[in-house]
XYZ file of N, CA and C in Angstrom:
129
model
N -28.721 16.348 43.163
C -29.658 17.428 43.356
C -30.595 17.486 42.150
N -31.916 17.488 42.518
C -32.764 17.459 41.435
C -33.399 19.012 41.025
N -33.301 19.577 40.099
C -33.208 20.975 39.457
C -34.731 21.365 38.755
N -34.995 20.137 38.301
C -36.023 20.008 37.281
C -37.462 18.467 37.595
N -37.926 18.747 38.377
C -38.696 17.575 39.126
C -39.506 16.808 37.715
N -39.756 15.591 37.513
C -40.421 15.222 36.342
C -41.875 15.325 36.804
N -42.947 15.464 35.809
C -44.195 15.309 36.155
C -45.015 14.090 36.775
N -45.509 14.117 38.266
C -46.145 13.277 38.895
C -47.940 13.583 38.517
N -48.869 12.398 38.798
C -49.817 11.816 38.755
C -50.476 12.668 39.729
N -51.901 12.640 40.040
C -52.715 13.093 40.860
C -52.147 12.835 41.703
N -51.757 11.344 42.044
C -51.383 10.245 43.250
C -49.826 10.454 43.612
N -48.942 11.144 42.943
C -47.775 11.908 43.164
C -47.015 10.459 42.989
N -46.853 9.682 41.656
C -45.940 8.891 40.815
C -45.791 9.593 39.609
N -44.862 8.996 39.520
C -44.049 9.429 37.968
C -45.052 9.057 36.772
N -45.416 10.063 35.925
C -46.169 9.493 34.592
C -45.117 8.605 33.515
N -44.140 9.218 33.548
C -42.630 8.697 33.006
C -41.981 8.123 33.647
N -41.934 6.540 33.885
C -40.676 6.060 34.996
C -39.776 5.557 33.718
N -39.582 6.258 33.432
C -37.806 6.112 32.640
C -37.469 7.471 33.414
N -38.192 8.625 33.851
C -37.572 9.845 34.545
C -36.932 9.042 35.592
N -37.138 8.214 36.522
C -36.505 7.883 38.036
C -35.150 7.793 38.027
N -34.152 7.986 38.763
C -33.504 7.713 39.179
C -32.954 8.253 40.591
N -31.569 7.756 41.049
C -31.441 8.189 42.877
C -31.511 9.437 43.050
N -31.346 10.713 42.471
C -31.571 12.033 42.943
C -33.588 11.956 43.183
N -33.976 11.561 42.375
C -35.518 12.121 41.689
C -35.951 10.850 43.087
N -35.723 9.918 43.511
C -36.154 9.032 44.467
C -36.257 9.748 46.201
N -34.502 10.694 45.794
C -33.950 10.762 46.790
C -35.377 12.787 47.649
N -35.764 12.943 46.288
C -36.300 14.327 46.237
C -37.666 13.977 46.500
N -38.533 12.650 46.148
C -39.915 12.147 46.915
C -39.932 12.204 47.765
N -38.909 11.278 48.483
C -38.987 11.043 49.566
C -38.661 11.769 50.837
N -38.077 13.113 50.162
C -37.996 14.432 51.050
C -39.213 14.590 51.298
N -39.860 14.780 50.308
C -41.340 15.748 50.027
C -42.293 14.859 51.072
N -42.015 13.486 51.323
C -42.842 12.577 52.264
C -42.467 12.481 53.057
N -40.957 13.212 53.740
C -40.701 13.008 55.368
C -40.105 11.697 55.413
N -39.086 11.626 54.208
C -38.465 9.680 54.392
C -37.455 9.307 54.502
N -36.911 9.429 55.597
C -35.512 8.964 55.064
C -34.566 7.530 54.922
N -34.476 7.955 53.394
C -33.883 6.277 52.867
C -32.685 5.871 53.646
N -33.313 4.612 53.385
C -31.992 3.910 54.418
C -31.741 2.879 52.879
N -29.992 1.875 53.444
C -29.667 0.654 52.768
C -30.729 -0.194 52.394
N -31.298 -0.175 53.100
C -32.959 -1.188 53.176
C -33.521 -0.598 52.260
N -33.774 0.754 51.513
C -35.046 1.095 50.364
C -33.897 0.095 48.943
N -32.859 0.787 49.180
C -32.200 0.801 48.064
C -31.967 -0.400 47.727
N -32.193 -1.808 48.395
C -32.085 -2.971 48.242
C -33.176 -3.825 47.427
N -34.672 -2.694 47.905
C -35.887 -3.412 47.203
C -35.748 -2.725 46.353
């Protein structure tokens, strides 16, 4: 569960990708209607 979202870009990426990880991936891709499958987590 992500508590504290890191700061995204105009373009809604991370200015900091040392912030990413699977919660903060898992909380984009809410916000875009995505749901990850085995297949994201592979690329």
């Amino acid at each position: 569960m992500v508590t504290d979202m890191p700061e995204l870009d105009a373009e809604g990426y991370l200015i900091e990708p040392a912030d990413w990880n699977e919660d903060i991936a898992r909380a984009l891709a809410q916000g875009e209607n995505i749901q990850l499958t085995d297949d994201h987590w592979d690329a």
